[in-house]
Structure formats: C-alpha cells, structure tokens
PDB file of C-alpha atoms in Angstrom:
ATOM      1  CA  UNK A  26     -37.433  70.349-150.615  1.00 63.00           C
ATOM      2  CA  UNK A  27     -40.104  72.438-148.985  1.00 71.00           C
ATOM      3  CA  UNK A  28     -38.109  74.698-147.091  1.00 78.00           C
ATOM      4  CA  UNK A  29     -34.061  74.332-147.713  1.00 77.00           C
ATOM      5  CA  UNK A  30     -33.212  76.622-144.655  1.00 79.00           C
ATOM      6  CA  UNK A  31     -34.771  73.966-142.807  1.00 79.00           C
ATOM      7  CA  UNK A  32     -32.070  70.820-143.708  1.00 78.00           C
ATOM      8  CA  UNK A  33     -28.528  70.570-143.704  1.00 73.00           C
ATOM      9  CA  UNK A  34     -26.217  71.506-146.524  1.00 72.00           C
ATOM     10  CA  UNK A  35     -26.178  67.702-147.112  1.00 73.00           C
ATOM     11  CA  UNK A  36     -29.557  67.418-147.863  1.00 75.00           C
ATOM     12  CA  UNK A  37     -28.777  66.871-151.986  1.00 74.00           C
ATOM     13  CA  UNK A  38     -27.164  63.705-150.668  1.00 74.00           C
ATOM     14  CA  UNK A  39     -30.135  62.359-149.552  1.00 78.00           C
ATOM     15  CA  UNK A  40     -33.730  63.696-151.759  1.00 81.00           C
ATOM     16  CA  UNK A  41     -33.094  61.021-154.891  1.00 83.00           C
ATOM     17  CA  UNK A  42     -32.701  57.963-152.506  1.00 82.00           C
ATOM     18  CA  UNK A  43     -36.189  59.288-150.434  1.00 85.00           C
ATOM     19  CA  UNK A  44     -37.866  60.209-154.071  1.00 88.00           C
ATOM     20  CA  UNK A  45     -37.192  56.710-154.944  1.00 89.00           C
ATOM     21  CA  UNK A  46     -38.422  55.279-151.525  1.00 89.00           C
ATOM     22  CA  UNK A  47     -41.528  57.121-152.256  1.00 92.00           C
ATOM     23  CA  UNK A  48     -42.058  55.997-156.141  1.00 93.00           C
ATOM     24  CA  UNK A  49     -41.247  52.734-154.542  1.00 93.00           C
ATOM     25  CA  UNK A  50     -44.630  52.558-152.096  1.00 94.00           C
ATOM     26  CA  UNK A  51     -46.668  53.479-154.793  1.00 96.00           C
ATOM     27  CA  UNK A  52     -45.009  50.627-156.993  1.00 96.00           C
ATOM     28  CA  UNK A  53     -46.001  47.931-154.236  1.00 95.00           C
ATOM     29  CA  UNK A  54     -49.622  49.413-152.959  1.00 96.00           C
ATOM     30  CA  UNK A  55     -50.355  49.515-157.417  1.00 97.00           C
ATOM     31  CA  UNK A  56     -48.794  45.803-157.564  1.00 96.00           C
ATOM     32  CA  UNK A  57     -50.988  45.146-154.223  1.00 96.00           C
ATOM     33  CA  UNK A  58     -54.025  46.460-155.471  1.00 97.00           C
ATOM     34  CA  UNK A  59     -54.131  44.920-159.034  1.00 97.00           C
ATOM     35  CA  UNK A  60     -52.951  41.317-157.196  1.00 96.00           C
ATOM     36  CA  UNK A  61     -56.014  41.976-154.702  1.00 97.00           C
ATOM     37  CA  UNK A  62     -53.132  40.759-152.098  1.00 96.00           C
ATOM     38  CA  UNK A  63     -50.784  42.762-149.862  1.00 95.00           C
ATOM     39  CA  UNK A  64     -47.262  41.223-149.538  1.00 95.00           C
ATOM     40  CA  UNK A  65     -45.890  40.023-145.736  1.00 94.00           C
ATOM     41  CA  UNK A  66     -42.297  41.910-146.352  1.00 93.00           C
ATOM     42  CA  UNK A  67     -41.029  44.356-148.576  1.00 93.00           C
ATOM     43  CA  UNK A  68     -37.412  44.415-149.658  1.00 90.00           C
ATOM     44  CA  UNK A  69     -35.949  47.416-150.886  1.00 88.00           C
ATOM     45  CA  UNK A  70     -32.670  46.129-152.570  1.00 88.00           C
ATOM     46  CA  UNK A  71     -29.901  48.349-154.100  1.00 83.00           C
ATOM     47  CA  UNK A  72     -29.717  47.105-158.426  1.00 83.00           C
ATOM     48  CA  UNK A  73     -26.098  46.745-157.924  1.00 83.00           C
ATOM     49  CA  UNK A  74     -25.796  44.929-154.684  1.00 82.00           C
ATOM     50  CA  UNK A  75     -24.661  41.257-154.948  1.00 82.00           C
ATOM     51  CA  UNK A  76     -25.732  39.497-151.416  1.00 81.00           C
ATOM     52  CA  UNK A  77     -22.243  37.487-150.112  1.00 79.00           C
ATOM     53  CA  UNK A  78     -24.140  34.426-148.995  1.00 77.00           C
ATOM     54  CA  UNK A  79     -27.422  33.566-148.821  1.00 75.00           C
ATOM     55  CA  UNK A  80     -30.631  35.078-146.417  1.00 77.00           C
ATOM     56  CA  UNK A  81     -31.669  33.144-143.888  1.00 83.00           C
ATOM     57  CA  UNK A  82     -35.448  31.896-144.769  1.00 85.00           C
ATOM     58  CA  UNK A  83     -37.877  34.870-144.254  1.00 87.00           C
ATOM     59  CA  UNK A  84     -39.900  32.813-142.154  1.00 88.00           C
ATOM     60  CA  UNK A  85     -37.018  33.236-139.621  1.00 87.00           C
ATOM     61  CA  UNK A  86     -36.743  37.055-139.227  1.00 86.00           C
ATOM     62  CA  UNK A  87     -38.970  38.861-136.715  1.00 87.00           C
ATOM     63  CA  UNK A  88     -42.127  40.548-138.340  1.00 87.00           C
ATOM     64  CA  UNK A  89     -41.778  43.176-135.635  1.00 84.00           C
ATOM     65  CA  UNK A  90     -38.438  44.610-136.874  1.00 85.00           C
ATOM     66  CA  UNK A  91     -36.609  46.057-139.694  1.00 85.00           C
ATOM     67  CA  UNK A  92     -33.132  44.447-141.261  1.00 86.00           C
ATOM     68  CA  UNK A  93     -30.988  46.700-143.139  1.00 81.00           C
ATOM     69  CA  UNK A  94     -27.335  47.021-144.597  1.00 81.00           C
ATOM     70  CA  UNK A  95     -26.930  50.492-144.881  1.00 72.00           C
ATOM     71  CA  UNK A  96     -28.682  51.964-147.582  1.00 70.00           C
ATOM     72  CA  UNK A  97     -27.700  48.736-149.637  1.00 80.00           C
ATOM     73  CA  UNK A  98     -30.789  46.402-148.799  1.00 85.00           C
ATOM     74  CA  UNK A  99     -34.050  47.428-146.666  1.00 86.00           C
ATOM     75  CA  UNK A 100     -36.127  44.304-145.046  1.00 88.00           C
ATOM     76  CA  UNK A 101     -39.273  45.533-144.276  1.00 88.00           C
ATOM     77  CA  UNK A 102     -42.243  43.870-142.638  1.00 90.00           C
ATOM     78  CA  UNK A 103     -45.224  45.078-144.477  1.00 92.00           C
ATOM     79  CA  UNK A 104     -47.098  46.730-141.781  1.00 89.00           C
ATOM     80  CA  UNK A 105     -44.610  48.954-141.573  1.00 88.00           C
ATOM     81  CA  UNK A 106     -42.893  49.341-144.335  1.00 90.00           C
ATOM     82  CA  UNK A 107     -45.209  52.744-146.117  1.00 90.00           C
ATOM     83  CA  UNK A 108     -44.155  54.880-143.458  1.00 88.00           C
ATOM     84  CA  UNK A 109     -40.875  54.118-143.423  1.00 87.00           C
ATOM     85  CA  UNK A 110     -40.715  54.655-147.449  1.00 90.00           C
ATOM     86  CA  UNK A 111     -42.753  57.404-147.439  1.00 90.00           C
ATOM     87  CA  UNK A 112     -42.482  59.398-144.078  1.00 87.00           C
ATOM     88  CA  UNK A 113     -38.771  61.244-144.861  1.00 85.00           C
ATOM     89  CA  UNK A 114     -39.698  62.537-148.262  1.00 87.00           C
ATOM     90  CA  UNK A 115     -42.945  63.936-147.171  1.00 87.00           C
ATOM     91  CA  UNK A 116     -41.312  65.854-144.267  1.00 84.00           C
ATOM     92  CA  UNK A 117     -38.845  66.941-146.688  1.00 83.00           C
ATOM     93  CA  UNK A 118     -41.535  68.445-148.878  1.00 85.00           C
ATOM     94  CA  UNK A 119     -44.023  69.620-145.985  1.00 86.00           C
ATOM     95  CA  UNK A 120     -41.813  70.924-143.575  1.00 84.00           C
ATOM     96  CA  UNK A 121     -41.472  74.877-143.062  1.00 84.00           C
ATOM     97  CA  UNK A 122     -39.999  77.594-140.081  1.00 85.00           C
ATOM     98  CA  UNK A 123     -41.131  77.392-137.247  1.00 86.00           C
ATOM     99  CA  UNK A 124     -42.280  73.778-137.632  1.00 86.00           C
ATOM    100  CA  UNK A 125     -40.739  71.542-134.951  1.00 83.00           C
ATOM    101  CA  UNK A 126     -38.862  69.465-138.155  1.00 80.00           C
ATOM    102  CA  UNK A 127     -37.334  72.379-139.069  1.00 81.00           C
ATOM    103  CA  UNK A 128     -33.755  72.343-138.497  1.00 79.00           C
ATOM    104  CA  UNK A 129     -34.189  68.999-136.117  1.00 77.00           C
ATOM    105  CA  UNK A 130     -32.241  66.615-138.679  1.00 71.00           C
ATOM    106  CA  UNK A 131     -29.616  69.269-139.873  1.00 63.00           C
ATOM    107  CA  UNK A 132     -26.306  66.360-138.178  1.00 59.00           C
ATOM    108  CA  UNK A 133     -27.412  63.434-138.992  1.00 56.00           C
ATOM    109  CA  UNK A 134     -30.741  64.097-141.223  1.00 55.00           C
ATOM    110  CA  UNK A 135     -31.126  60.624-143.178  1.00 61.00           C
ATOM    111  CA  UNK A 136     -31.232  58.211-141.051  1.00 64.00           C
ATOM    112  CA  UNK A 137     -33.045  60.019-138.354  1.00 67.00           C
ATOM    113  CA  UNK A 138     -35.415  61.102-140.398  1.00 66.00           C
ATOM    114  CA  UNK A 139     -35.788  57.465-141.631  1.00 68.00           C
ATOM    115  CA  UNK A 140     -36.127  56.372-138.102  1.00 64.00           C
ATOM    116  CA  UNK A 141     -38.732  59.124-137.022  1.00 67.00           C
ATOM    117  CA  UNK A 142     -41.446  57.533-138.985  1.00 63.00           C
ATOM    118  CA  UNK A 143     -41.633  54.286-137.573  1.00 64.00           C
ATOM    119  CA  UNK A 144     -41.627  55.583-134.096  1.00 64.00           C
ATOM    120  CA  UNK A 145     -39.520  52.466-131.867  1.00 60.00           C
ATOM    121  CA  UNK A 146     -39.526  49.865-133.941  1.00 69.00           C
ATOM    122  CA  UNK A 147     -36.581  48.013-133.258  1.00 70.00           C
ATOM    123  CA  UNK A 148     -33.985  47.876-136.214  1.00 71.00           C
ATOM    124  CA  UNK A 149     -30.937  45.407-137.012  1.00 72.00           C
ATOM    125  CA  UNK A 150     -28.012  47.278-138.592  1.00 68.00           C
ATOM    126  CA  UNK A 151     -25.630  45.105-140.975  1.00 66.00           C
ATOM    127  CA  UNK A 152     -28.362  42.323-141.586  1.00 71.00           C
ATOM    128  CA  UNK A 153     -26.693  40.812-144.783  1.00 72.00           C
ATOM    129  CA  UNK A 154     -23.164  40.609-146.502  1.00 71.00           C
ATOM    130  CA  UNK A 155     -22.533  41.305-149.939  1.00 68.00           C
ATOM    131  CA  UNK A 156     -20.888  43.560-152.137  1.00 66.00           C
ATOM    132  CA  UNK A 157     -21.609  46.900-154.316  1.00 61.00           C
ATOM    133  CA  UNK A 158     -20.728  46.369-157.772  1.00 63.00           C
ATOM    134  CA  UNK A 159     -19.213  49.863-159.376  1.00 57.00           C
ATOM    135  CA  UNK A 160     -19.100  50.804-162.725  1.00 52.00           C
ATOM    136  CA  UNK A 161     -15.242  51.167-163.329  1.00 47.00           C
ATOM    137  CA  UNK A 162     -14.503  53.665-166.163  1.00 50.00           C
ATOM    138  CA  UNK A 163     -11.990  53.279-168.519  1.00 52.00           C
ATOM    139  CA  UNK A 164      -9.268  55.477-167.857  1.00 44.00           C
ATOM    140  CA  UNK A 165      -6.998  54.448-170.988  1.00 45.00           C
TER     141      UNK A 165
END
C-alpha cells in the first residue's frame, strides 16, 4: 500500500483479492497475446465457488455491463474488464497525501474503489446462485 494513512484500517481485508485481480490481467493480456486473439468476456470466478444452476448463454448478457455475485464470480465484458482488474490495486500503490484518493474510500473502500475505475458502467449485483465450498477442519 503506497500510503497506509491514506485507507481504512480495513484495508488488509482487501490488498490480496486486488493483487490477484492484477496478476489476473496480466494472465489474460499474456494468454491474449500468445493466442494473437483477445477474448469477448472475462470471468473472474472464486476456485471454491460451485454455481447453483446453470448461466444463462453468454450470448444473452449485455456487453455493456458487468454481472457479479459478490466477490464470488466477476462477468466482465472485455473492453472493460483491465480497468476494473487493475484500477484499485494501482491506486492502492500510487496514491499519497494530499492526493484527492487519499482518504476518499476509508467506509466503504473495496467496492468503491472497484467501481471508480470503470466510471458508470452499469453493474448487476447477485448475477448467479451457487455456493462457497469451506474447508471444514477437523476438530476431533
């Protein structure tokens, strides 16, 4: 975190899931580039999250929005989708006092900050069912 006076005491909560959101834009332009192709959507799926039912054909969703569950499954549509992944960790890192981020996102940092990178693109909370499989330890 560049500056930690400038986040919320919650911030720890939040700088592994945008670390991964970055390492996971580099993973898709890499793929992109080698496959001389650049995919329609991204999805940005939690490993333990079992969908409840099936998605609706992609075909169907608007390419103008973003579907999410949470921080369970991120629908994307490609145009889109590398400054969503990538705009909350580099504010994170690059922002400093007196910097109009700086202290902006201390209530409710993650998903504003999410949201402030892809400006008013419309967004569709609770997109898909399904569960989160937990690792149940063995307490005997």
């Amino acid at each position: 975190v560049g500056m930690p006076s400038c986040w919320g005491r919650n911030v720890h909560e939040w700088v592994n899931n945008f670390m991964s959101y970055e390492a996971c834009s580099r993973l898709i332009s890499e793929h992109e580039h080698q496959a001389r192709s650049k995919y329609d959507w991204v999805a940005v799926v939690r490993p333990d999250f079992i969908f409840g039912m099936a998605a609706q054909p992609i075909c169907s969703f608007d390419a103008r929005a973003i579907y999410l569950t949470h921080d369970f499954v991120h629908l994307l549509p490609r145009g889109i989708a590398m400054d969503y992944l990538i705009f909350p960790s580099d504010m994170l890192k690059g922002c400093s006092a007196g910097q109009a981020c700086c202290n902006k996102y201390k209530e409710s940092m993650a998903e504003e900050l999410i949201w402030a990178g892809i400006g008013s693109t419309p967004y569709y909370p609770n997109s898909f069912l399904g569960y989160i499989l937990r690792f149940m330890p063995d307490w005997g």
